[in-house]
Short mmCIF file of C-alpha atoms (C1' of nucleotides) in Angstrom, two decimals:
data_model
loop_
_atom_site.label_atom_id
_atom_site.label_comp_id
_atom_site.label_asym_id
_atom_site.label_seq_id
_atom_site.Cartn_x
_atom_site.Cartn_y
_atom_site.Cartn_z
CA MET H 24 -6.59 -17.98 -44.50
CA LYS H 25 -4.19 -15.19 -43.93
CA ILE H 26 -1.24 -15.81 -41.61
CA GLU H 27 -0.88 -13.14 -38.94
CA ARG H 28 2.22 -12.06 -37.11
CA PRO H 29 2.79 -13.88 -33.83
CA ARG H 30 1.69 -11.87 -30.80
CA GLY H 31 4.12 -9.23 -29.65
CA THR H 32 6.15 -9.21 -32.88
CA ARG H 33 6.36 -6.42 -35.47
CA ASP H 34 7.05 -5.95 -39.15
CA PHE H 35 9.30 -3.05 -40.02
CA LEU H 36 8.53 -1.26 -43.29
CA PRO H 37 11.24 0.63 -45.20
CA ASP H 38 10.55 4.03 -43.60
CA GLU H 39 10.78 2.56 -40.16
CA MET H 40 13.88 0.50 -40.97
CA GLU H 41 15.58 3.64 -42.21
CA ARG H 42 14.89 5.30 -38.93
CA ARG H 43 16.00 2.28 -36.94
CA ARG H 44 19.21 2.05 -38.93
CA ALA H 45 19.90 5.72 -38.38
CA VAL H 46 19.49 5.28 -34.62
CA GLU H 47 21.60 2.17 -34.72
CA ARG H 48 24.38 4.05 -36.50
CA VAL H 49 24.53 6.72 -33.82
CA MET H 50 24.78 4.10 -31.08
CA ARG H 51 27.47 2.09 -32.87
CA GLU H 52 29.56 5.09 -33.75
CA ILE H 53 29.54 6.46 -30.20
CA ALA H 54 30.33 3.06 -28.65
CA GLU H 55 33.14 2.55 -31.19
CA SER H 56 34.50 6.02 -30.43
CA PHE H 57 34.92 4.81 -26.83
CA GLY H 58 36.86 1.81 -28.06
CA TYR H 59 34.06 -0.74 -27.79
CA ARG H 60 33.96 -3.53 -30.39
CA GLU H 61 30.89 -5.43 -31.53
CA VAL H 62 30.15 -8.95 -30.50
CA SER H 63 27.30 -11.29 -31.33
CA THR H 64 26.13 -14.44 -29.58
CA PRO H 65 23.61 -17.12 -30.55
CA THR H 66 19.91 -16.38 -30.66
CA PHE H 67 19.32 -19.37 -28.35
CA GLU H 68 21.33 -20.69 -25.46
CA HIS H 69 21.01 -23.45 -22.89
CA LEU H 70 18.13 -22.59 -20.63
CA GLU H 71 20.44 -23.08 -17.68
CA LEU H 72 22.42 -19.96 -18.57
CA PHE H 73 19.38 -17.83 -17.78
CA THR H 74 18.12 -19.73 -14.75
CA LEU H 75 21.61 -19.49 -13.26
CA LYS H 76 21.53 -15.78 -13.70
CA SER H 77 17.92 -15.03 -12.80
CA GLY H 78 16.49 -18.04 -11.01
CA GLN H 79 13.96 -20.76 -11.93
CA GLY H 80 11.18 -18.25 -11.94
CA ILE H 81 12.18 -16.74 -15.28
CA VAL H 82 11.36 -19.93 -17.16
CA GLU H 83 7.75 -18.74 -17.16
CA GLU H 84 8.78 -15.42 -18.67
CA ILE H 85 10.90 -16.62 -21.57
CA TYR H 86 10.69 -18.75 -24.68
CA ALA H 87 12.03 -21.99 -23.35
CA PHE H 88 11.78 -25.22 -25.33
CA ARG H 89 13.22 -28.66 -25.83
CA ASP H 90 14.95 -29.48 -29.13
CA LYS H 91 14.67 -32.76 -30.99
CA SER H 92 17.44 -34.27 -28.89
CA GLY H 93 15.83 -33.22 -25.66
CA ARG H 94 18.18 -30.31 -24.90
CA GLU H 95 16.60 -27.60 -22.79
CA LEU H 96 17.05 -24.35 -24.71
CA ALA H 97 15.77 -20.81 -24.56
CA LEU H 98 15.62 -17.81 -26.87
CA ARG H 99 17.79 -15.21 -25.16
CA PRO H 100 15.73 -12.80 -23.04
CA GLU H 101 18.70 -10.43 -22.62
CA LEU H 102 22.35 -10.26 -23.58
CA THR H 103 24.47 -9.79 -20.48
CA ALA H 104 24.42 -13.49 -19.63
CA PRO H 105 25.32 -14.66 -23.16
CA VAL H 106 28.11 -12.11 -23.43
CA MET H 107 29.54 -13.16 -20.08
CA ARG H 108 29.22 -16.79 -21.05
CA MET H 109 31.16 -15.96 -24.20
CA PHE H 110 33.75 -14.18 -22.11
CA VAL H 111 34.19 -17.18 -19.83
CA ASN H 112 34.28 -19.61 -22.82
CA GLU H 113 36.73 -17.86 -25.05
CA CYS H 114 37.90 -14.46 -23.91
CA SER H 115 39.30 -15.08 -20.47
CA VAL H 116 42.95 -14.56 -21.53
CA MET H 117 42.38 -11.51 -23.69
CA PRO H 118 44.02 -8.29 -22.46
CA ARG H 119 41.81 -6.51 -19.97
CA PRO H 120 39.77 -4.54 -19.77
CA LEU H 121 37.55 -5.83 -22.56
CA ARG H 122 35.11 -3.48 -24.16
CA PHE H 123 32.22 -5.15 -26.00
CA TYR H 124 29.00 -3.76 -27.46
CA TYR H 125 26.06 -5.48 -29.04
CA LEU H 126 22.77 -4.84 -30.72
CA SER H 127 20.56 -7.88 -31.02
CA ASN H 128 17.00 -9.07 -30.77
CA CYS H 129 15.80 -10.67 -27.55
CA PHE H 130 12.65 -12.58 -26.68
CA ARG H 131 10.42 -12.58 -23.62
CA TYR H 132 7.10 -14.31 -23.12
CA GLU H 133 5.20 -11.43 -21.61
CA ARG H 134 1.99 -9.53 -22.13
CA PRO H 135 2.81 -6.98 -24.86
CA GLN H 136 1.97 -3.34 -24.37
CA LYS H 137 3.27 0.04 -25.41
CA GLY H 138 7.04 -0.12 -25.61
CA ARG H 139 7.05 -3.82 -24.71
CA TYR H 140 7.14 -6.57 -27.29
CA ARG H 141 7.88 -10.25 -27.27
CA GLU H 142 10.66 -9.72 -29.71
CA PHE H 143 12.63 -6.56 -28.97
CA TRP H 144 16.11 -5.19 -29.52
CA GLN H 145 18.72 -4.33 -26.98
CA PHE H 146 21.79 -2.22 -27.48
CA GLY H 147 24.32 -2.65 -24.71
CA VAL H 148 27.94 -2.69 -23.65
CA GLU H 149 29.97 -4.67 -21.16
CA LEU H 150 33.25 -3.38 -19.77
CA ILE H 151 34.93 -6.40 -18.31
CA GLY H 152 37.84 -6.51 -15.87
CA SER H 153 37.71 -3.43 -13.71
CA ASP H 154 36.11 -2.76 -10.34
CA ARG H 155 37.15 0.88 -10.19
CA PRO H 156 34.80 3.88 -10.28
CA GLU H 157 36.35 4.97 -13.59
CA SER H 158 34.72 1.98 -15.28
CA ASP H 159 31.30 2.90 -13.98
CA ALA H 160 31.93 6.50 -15.02
CA GLU H 161 32.88 5.46 -18.51
CA VAL H 162 29.92 3.22 -19.04
CA ILE H 163 27.45 5.75 -17.63
CA MET H 164 28.99 8.50 -19.76
CA LEU H 165 28.72 6.35 -22.86
CA ALA H 166 25.02 5.63 -22.31
CA TYR H 167 24.43 9.28 -21.53
CA ARG H 168 26.19 10.50 -24.68
CA ILE H 169 24.16 8.11 -26.80
CA LEU H 170 20.80 9.30 -25.52
CA LYS H 171 21.86 12.90 -25.69
CA SER H 172 23.02 12.53 -29.28
CA LEU H 173 19.65 11.08 -30.10
CA ASN H 174 17.87 14.03 -28.50
CA VAL H 175 15.99 11.89 -26.01
CA ASN H 176 14.45 13.69 -23.05
CA PHE H 177 15.59 11.55 -20.17
CA LYS H 178 16.65 11.55 -16.55
CA LEU H 179 19.63 9.60 -15.24
CA HIS H 180 19.55 8.11 -11.76
CA VAL H 181 22.72 6.70 -10.27
CA GLY H 182 22.89 4.69 -7.08
CA HIS H 183 24.77 1.98 -5.26
CA VAL H 184 23.17 -1.24 -4.11
CA GLY H 185 25.93 -1.83 -1.56
CA LEU H 186 24.56 0.93 0.62
CA LEU H 187 21.12 -0.57 1.12
CA ARG H 188 22.55 -4.08 1.32
CA ASP H 189 24.74 -2.84 4.16
CA VAL H 190 21.82 -1.32 5.97
CA LEU H 191 19.89 -4.54 5.52
CA SER H 192 22.81 -6.78 6.48
CA ASP H 193 20.90 -8.39 9.38
CA VAL H 194 17.74 -8.97 7.36
CA SER H 195 17.48 -12.63 6.28
CA GLU H 196 15.10 -11.99 3.37
CA LYS H 197 17.30 -9.35 1.82
CA ASP H 198 16.22 -10.02 -1.74
CA ARG H 199 12.58 -9.66 -0.91
CA ALA H 200 13.37 -6.44 0.98
CA MET H 201 15.27 -5.10 -2.04
CA ARG H 202 12.32 -5.82 -4.31
CA LEU H 203 10.00 -3.96 -1.96
CA ILE H 204 12.34 -0.99 -1.89
CA ASP H 205 12.65 -1.02 -5.66
CA LYS H 206 8.83 -0.79 -5.91
CA LYS H 207 8.76 1.77 -3.11
CA ASP H 208 6.28 -0.47 -1.28
CA TRP H 209 6.97 1.08 2.14
CA GLU H 210 4.06 -0.63 3.85
CA GLY H 211 5.21 -4.03 2.66
CA LEU H 212 8.75 -3.23 3.79
CA ARG H 213 7.59 -2.07 7.18
CA ALA H 214 5.76 -5.36 7.69
CA LEU H 215 8.77 -7.42 6.57
CA LEU H 216 11.18 -5.57 8.86
CA LYS H 217 8.81 -5.89 11.77
CA GLU H 218 8.57 -9.65 11.15
CA GLU H 219 12.31 -9.89 11.27
CA GLY H 220 12.62 -7.75 14.40
CA GLN H 221 14.40 -5.08 12.37
CA ALA H 222 11.77 -2.35 12.60
CA ASP H 223 14.41 0.11 13.87
CA ILE H 224 16.16 0.30 10.47
CA PHE H 225 12.94 1.22 8.61
CA ASP H 226 13.48 4.95 8.86
CA THR H 227 17.10 4.63 7.80
CA VAL H 228 16.08 2.71 4.68
CA ILE H 229 13.53 5.36 3.69
CA GLU H 230 15.92 8.19 4.31
CA ILE H 231 18.68 6.49 2.32
CA SER H 232 16.27 5.83 -0.54
CA GLU H 233 15.32 9.49 -0.59
CA ALA H 234 18.74 10.97 0.05
CA SER H 235 19.55 13.44 -2.69
CA ASP H 236 23.34 13.41 -2.28
CA VAL H 237 26.23 11.61 -0.61
CA GLU H 238 26.34 14.05 2.32
CA LYS H 239 22.72 13.36 3.17
CA ALA H 240 23.31 9.60 2.98
CA ARG H 241 26.39 9.87 5.15
CA GLU H 242 24.44 11.75 7.81
CA VAL H 243 21.80 9.07 7.86
CA TYR H 244 24.20 6.15 7.69
CA PRO H 245 27.85 6.95 8.43
CA ASP H 246 29.10 3.31 8.50
CA PHE H 247 29.73 2.99 4.79
CA ASP H 248 32.69 3.81 2.60
CA TYR H 249 31.48 6.55 0.34
CA SER H 250 34.82 7.20 -1.34
CA TYR H 251 33.99 5.08 -4.41
CA LEU H 252 30.81 7.04 -5.00
CA GLU H 253 32.59 10.34 -4.44
CA VAL H 254 35.11 9.53 -7.14
CA LEU H 255 32.39 8.42 -9.54
CA PHE H 256 30.13 11.40 -8.93
CA GLY H 257 33.13 13.71 -9.20
CA ILE H 258 34.01 12.37 -12.65
CA LEU H 259 30.40 12.54 -13.87
CA GLU H 260 30.04 16.11 -12.70
CA GLU H 261 33.30 17.15 -14.34
CA MET H 262 32.28 15.49 -17.55
CA ASP H 263 28.90 17.29 -17.67
CA VAL H 264 26.90 14.14 -17.15
CA ARG H 265 23.78 15.35 -15.39
CA PHE H 266 22.34 12.86 -12.95
CA VAL H 267 20.45 12.52 -9.71
CA PRO H 268 21.91 10.33 -6.97
CA ASP H 269 19.31 7.70 -6.14
CA PHE H 270 20.21 5.18 -3.50
CA GLY H 271 16.76 3.67 -3.72
CA ILE H 272 17.55 1.82 -6.96
CA ALA H 273 17.53 -1.77 -5.84
CA ARG H 274 18.24 -5.07 -7.59
CA GLY H 275 16.92 -8.29 -6.15
CA LEU H 276 19.81 -10.36 -7.54
CA ASP H 277 23.03 -10.60 -5.62
CA TYR H 278 25.59 -10.40 -8.39
CA TYR H 279 24.83 -6.72 -8.57
CA THR H 280 27.47 -5.52 -6.23
CA GLY H 281 27.90 -1.81 -6.50
CA VAL H 282 26.90 1.02 -8.76
CA VAL H 283 23.52 0.78 -10.50
CA PHE H 284 21.92 3.29 -12.79
CA GLU H 285 18.71 3.73 -14.78
CA MET H 286 17.46 6.19 -17.36
CA TYR H 287 13.83 7.18 -17.83
CA ALA H 288 12.43 8.88 -20.87
CA GLU H 289 9.24 10.85 -21.30
CA GLY H 290 6.50 9.79 -23.67
CA LEU H 291 6.46 6.05 -23.09
CA GLY H 292 3.70 5.58 -20.56
CA ALA H 293 4.32 2.83 -18.06
CA GLN H 294 7.40 1.49 -19.92
CA LYS H 295 9.53 4.59 -19.51
CA GLN H 296 12.84 2.97 -18.54
CA VAL H 297 15.08 3.16 -21.60
CA CYS H 298 18.32 2.08 -20.02
CA GLY H 299 19.48 0.09 -17.08
CA GLY H 300 22.99 -0.80 -16.00
CA GLY H 301 25.50 -1.28 -13.25
CA SER H 302 28.39 -3.29 -12.09
CA TYR H 303 28.10 -6.98 -11.41
CA ARG H 304 29.99 -10.20 -10.94
CA LEU H 305 28.60 -12.93 -13.11
CA SER H 306 31.51 -14.79 -14.66
CA GLY H 307 32.04 -16.85 -11.55
CA LEU H 308 28.46 -18.08 -11.78
CA PHE H 309 29.17 -19.36 -15.27
CA GLY H 310 32.17 -21.38 -14.22
CA GLY H 311 34.87 -18.80 -14.88
CA GLU H 312 37.18 -16.65 -12.84
CA ASP H 313 35.37 -14.04 -10.75
CA VAL H 314 35.89 -10.92 -12.86
CA PRO H 315 34.25 -7.58 -12.10
CA SER H 316 32.22 -6.02 -14.93
CA THR H 317 30.07 -3.04 -15.67
CA GLY H 318 27.53 -2.65 -18.41
CA PHE H 319 24.20 -1.33 -19.51
CA ALA H 320 21.41 -2.25 -21.86
CA ILE H 321 19.37 0.28 -23.80
CA GLY H 322 15.83 -0.60 -24.87
CA PHE H 323 16.44 0.05 -28.53
CA ASP H 324 12.76 0.03 -29.62
CA ARG H 325 11.79 2.49 -26.89
CA VAL H 326 14.59 4.86 -27.82
CA VAL H 327 13.55 4.68 -31.48
CA GLN H 328 10.07 5.69 -30.41
CA VAL H 329 11.04 8.82 -28.51
CA CYS H 330 14.30 10.01 -30.10
CA SER H 331 14.87 12.30 -33.04
CA VAL H 332 17.60 11.40 -35.52
CA GLU H 333 18.78 12.69 -38.82
CA ILE H 334 18.18 10.27 -41.67
CA LEU H 335 20.73 10.50 -44.46
CA ARG H 336 19.65 9.23 -47.84
CA LYS H 337 21.47 9.13 -51.14
CA PRO H 338 19.71 10.89 -54.02
CA LYS H 339 17.40 8.57 -55.92
CA ALA H 340 17.16 8.58 -59.71
CA VAL H 341 14.63 6.83 -61.89
CA VAL H 342 16.03 5.79 -65.26
CA VAL H 343 13.37 6.46 -67.87
CA GLY H 344 13.81 3.91 -70.62
CA PHE H 345 12.15 3.79 -74.02
CA GLY H 346 11.57 0.13 -74.42
CA ASP H 347 15.28 -0.72 -74.50
CA SER H 348 15.90 -2.31 -71.16
CA ILE H 349 19.53 -3.09 -71.79
CA ARG H 350 20.24 0.60 -72.37
CA ALA H 351 18.34 1.45 -69.19
CA PHE H 352 20.26 -1.09 -67.14
CA ARG H 353 23.59 0.21 -68.50
CA VAL H 354 22.74 3.81 -67.59
CA ALA H 355 21.60 2.66 -64.13
CA GLU H 356 24.97 1.02 -63.51
CA MET H 357 26.74 4.23 -64.38
CA LEU H 358 24.54 6.21 -62.04
CA ARG H 359 25.23 3.74 -59.25
CA SER H 360 28.93 4.05 -59.69
CA ALA H 361 28.50 7.83 -59.52
CA GLY H 362 27.13 7.19 -56.05
CA ILE H 363 23.39 7.56 -56.42
CA HIS H 364 20.51 5.09 -56.22
CA ALA H 365 19.24 4.17 -59.67
CA ILE H 366 15.91 2.51 -60.32
CA VAL H 367 14.96 0.94 -63.65
CA ASP H 368 11.46 0.27 -64.94
CA VAL H 369 10.58 -3.40 -64.85
CA MET H 370 6.89 -3.02 -65.64
CA GLY H 371 7.15 -2.20 -69.30
CA ARG H 372 5.58 1.18 -68.71
CA ASN H 373 5.38 4.15 -71.00
CA VAL H 374 7.30 7.34 -70.30
CA LYS H 375 4.47 9.07 -68.51
CA LYS H 376 3.88 6.13 -66.21
CA GLN H 377 7.58 5.91 -65.48
CA LEU H 378 7.67 9.55 -64.49
CA SER H 379 4.52 9.18 -62.48
CA TYR H 380 6.14 6.32 -60.64
CA ALA H 381 9.27 8.47 -60.06
CA ASP H 382 7.04 11.09 -58.53
CA SER H 383 5.20 8.64 -56.31
CA ILE H 384 8.42 7.19 -54.83
CA LYS H 385 9.78 10.71 -54.28
CA ALA H 386 12.75 10.29 -56.61
CA ASP H 387 15.14 13.22 -56.89
CA PHE H 388 16.00 12.78 -60.55
CA ALA H 389 14.64 11.34 -63.75
CA VAL H 390 17.34 10.25 -66.14
CA PHE H 391 16.23 9.79 -69.72
CA ALA H 392 18.08 6.99 -71.43
CA GLY H 393 17.04 7.56 -75.03
CA ASP H 394 18.53 8.81 -78.25
CA GLU H 395 20.85 11.14 -76.34
CA LEU H 396 22.91 8.04 -75.67
CA GLU H 397 24.04 8.01 -79.27
CA ARG H 398 25.84 11.29 -78.47
CA GLY H 399 27.17 9.75 -75.22
CA GLN H 400 24.69 11.74 -73.13
CA VAL H 401 21.64 11.33 -70.94
CA ARG H 402 19.02 13.93 -70.20
CA ILE H 403 18.80 14.50 -66.47
CA LYS H 404 15.79 16.18 -64.96
CA ASN H 405 15.99 17.43 -61.40
CA LEU H 406 12.51 16.64 -60.08
CA ARG H 407 12.82 19.13 -57.26
CA THR H 408 13.68 22.15 -59.38
CA GLN H 409 12.24 21.03 -62.75
CA GLU H 410 15.56 21.95 -64.44
CA GLN H 411 16.85 19.54 -66.98
CA GLU H 412 20.00 19.27 -68.98
CA ASP H 413 21.93 16.87 -71.14
CA VAL H 414 24.95 15.48 -69.34
CA SER H 415 27.77 13.48 -70.81
CA LEU H 416 28.10 9.97 -69.39
CA LYS H 417 31.66 10.81 -68.43
CA ASP H 418 30.46 13.76 -66.32
CA LEU H 419 27.85 11.95 -64.27
CA ARG H 420 29.92 11.87 -61.12
CA GLY H 421 30.62 15.59 -61.44
CA TYR H 422 26.97 16.39 -62.02
CA PHE H 423 25.84 14.52 -58.90
CA SER H 424 28.75 15.34 -56.60
CA GLY H 425 26.96 18.43 -55.40
CA PHE H 426 23.94 16.42 -54.36
CA LEU H 427 25.72 13.73 -52.37
CA ASN H 428 25.80 13.80 -48.55
CA SER H 429 23.31 16.61 -48.46
CA GLY H 430 20.88 14.64 -46.29
CA SER H 431 17.12 15.03 -46.27
"C1'" G W 4 -1.42 -14.74 -15.40
"C1'" C W 5 -5.31 -10.57 -14.10
"C1'" C W 6 -8.71 -6.12 -15.29
"C1'" C W 7 -10.76 -2.74 -19.11
"C1'" G W 8 -11.62 -1.28 -24.33
"C1'" G W 9 -11.35 -2.56 -29.46
"C1'" A W 10 -11.26 -5.59 -34.44
"C1'" U W 11 -15.35 -4.06 -41.70
"C1'" A W 12 -10.45 -4.12 -48.58
"C1'" G W 13 -3.06 -2.73 -47.91
"C1'" G W 14 -4.36 2.15 -44.86
"C1'" G W 15 -8.62 5.23 -42.99
"C1'" U W 16 -13.97 4.65 -42.62
"C1'" A W 17 -20.04 4.33 -43.19
"C1'" G W 18 -24.07 1.52 -42.16
"C1'" U W 19 -28.10 -2.07 -41.16
"C1'" G W 20 -30.99 -8.83 -37.67
"C1'" G W 21 -33.33 -9.20 -44.25
"C1'" U W 22 -30.50 -9.08 -52.07
"C1'" C W 23 -22.33 -11.38 -50.27
"C1'" A W 24 -21.69 -3.88 -47.71
"C1'" U W 25 -20.59 2.96 -48.19
"C1'" C W 26 -17.02 6.51 -49.17
"C1'" C W 27 -11.82 8.15 -49.30
"C1'" U W 28 -7.12 6.44 -50.16
"C1'" C W 29 -4.30 2.71 -52.43
"C1'" U W 30 -2.77 -0.84 -56.37
"C1'" G W 31 -2.98 -2.26 -61.74
"C1'" G W 32 -4.65 -0.76 -66.59
"C1'" G W 33 -6.53 2.98 -70.06
"C1'" A W 34 -7.67 8.10 -71.99
"C1'" C W 35 -1.91 9.57 -73.22
"C1'" U W 36 4.50 5.05 -76.85
"C1'" G W 37 10.06 11.37 -75.24
"C1'" U W 38 8.38 14.52 -69.79
"C1'" G W 39 5.46 13.24 -63.75
"C1'" G W 40 2.16 15.42 -59.91
"C1'" A W 41 -4.21 17.06 -62.02
"C1'" U W 42 -8.69 15.00 -64.17
"C1'" C W 43 -11.84 11.18 -66.10
"C1'" C W 44 -12.86 5.89 -67.14
"C1'" C W 45 -12.22 0.54 -66.15
"C1'" A W 46 -10.54 -3.21 -62.91
"C1'" G W 47 -8.79 -5.28 -57.98
"C1'" G W 48 -9.50 -5.77 -52.86
"C1'" A W 49 -12.98 -6.41 -46.75
"C1'" G W 50 -17.05 -7.50 -41.96
"C1'" C W 51 -10.49 -11.66 -37.26
"C1'" C W 52 -11.42 -17.16 -36.28
"C1'" G W 53 -14.68 -20.99 -34.24
"C1'" G W 54 -19.30 -22.17 -32.08
"C1'" G W 55 -24.39 -20.73 -30.58
"C1'" U W 56 -29.35 -18.10 -31.02
"C1'" U W 57 -32.42 -17.27 -35.54
"C1'" C W 58 -36.17 -18.74 -41.28
"C1'" G W 59 -31.86 -15.48 -41.87
"C1'" A W 60 -25.86 -13.02 -38.23
"C1'" A W 61 -20.93 -8.81 -40.56
"C1'" U W 62 -24.79 -7.02 -36.79
"C1'" C W 63 -26.96 -10.47 -30.84
"C1'" C W 64 -24.42 -14.25 -27.26
"C1'" C W 65 -20.05 -17.39 -25.85
"C1'" G W 66 -15.02 -18.94 -26.55
"C1'" G W 67 -10.38 -18.06 -28.96
"C1'" U W 68 -6.84 -14.89 -31.64
"C1'" C W 69 -4.66 -10.21 -32.28
"C1'" C W 70 -4.25 -4.88 -31.07
"C1'" G W 71 -4.45 -0.70 -27.40
"C1'" G W 72 -4.42 0.98 -21.95
"C1'" G W 73 -3.34 -0.61 -16.90
"C1'" C W 74 -1.56 -4.48 -13.20
"C1'" C W 75 2.09 -8.51 -12.37
"C1'" C W 76 7.04 -9.03 -14.07
"C1'" C W 77 11.09 -6.20 -15.64
"C1'" A W 78 16.78 -10.51 -15.68
#
RNA sequence: GCCCGGAUAGGGUAGUGGUCAUCCUCUGGGACUGUGGAUCCCAGGAGCCGGGUUCGAAUCCCGGUCCGGGCCCCA
């Protein structure tokens, strides 16, 4: 019987991998241009790392298991916790701020649907050590530049959880209230506030959630220090980062302390969020010093689905041999050192079949490695233009130089 | 975890309770051992899995698996 892929996993064929690598390259280059350096953490961690961060409830949503020694482990469902664990374990004396980026697969035990898989990839950054608005500005700008460079149609919402937390300060079930606000479940919220004898703040919460700028929010709720947001929004505006203030973005977990932001793309159905981020304080939870951090995670697979990216390929040549495979391999080596991809027949095919194969794999050149070699030459046929000429082995690099880096 | 819809060669499909099944594409070979794409010929390859109904099931029923859409969740 045939073995199928496990539910929620995917195979990536060469065309798709080329596209994914091209997207990946854009993300890496932009992050590196901001001074971020790549990190990588284990695929599995102690389960406790994730329950500390997200509560016992997540055990049902992740791949958790016991190893042969009885250790409780879990495949990572996200990367912020592992990176902060790494920071606490071995980076706490490095010069701050630290700028890390990552691109890794993560695993969640959930019902797969469009844009949601059980194994998926996250690209993200963490900027560790600053609690100033400049750090939020930098991280938001970075995410924004990445999605712009990939020609994604998206909207950026930026908010601050401190504002709603402040309004809700006398509500005992604050987390539940935040979840209701996040879902915009106003009826549920009204009921909760009534239960708690806080019905009078209901209108304030709604108006804050719907406030379109700082002035509006200040009118509704003056008892909050808006200067942090003013600095942040000022930077974003000056740097041409287009966003909508959205004070209704809520997070149920209390290590999110300040700025939060999300990006939504078109064309993804129900799973339209392609990026989420904000500032948080996690390192204390993991037994380290309480260090402020800011970061984001981009849903790599979703971005691949909706972005458009240029795919650069080197020219591809098929070496046509005439039964002498050593000669063919030698010529292929020379082509490779001239910077192009060289493919040799390993099927024992005749010349017509070799050319037919070259056509079917969309090769750019056919290089005949036959009797011309005795004169130190090969015959090169450009399969795009049909032109062919004999080229000296010494001039291969020169012949192909015009075709390199031309993209396709 | 819940609701809805699907599943026939690698990909796309046709059909019927009654000889182990259509066509396209694909893959390999040949016509054709120094020039491809076309054409022709040959070959390869399939009814998701398990159970039930039936003389007989790929077809009908049930369960499971996987896929798609939505809900829950979204750290």
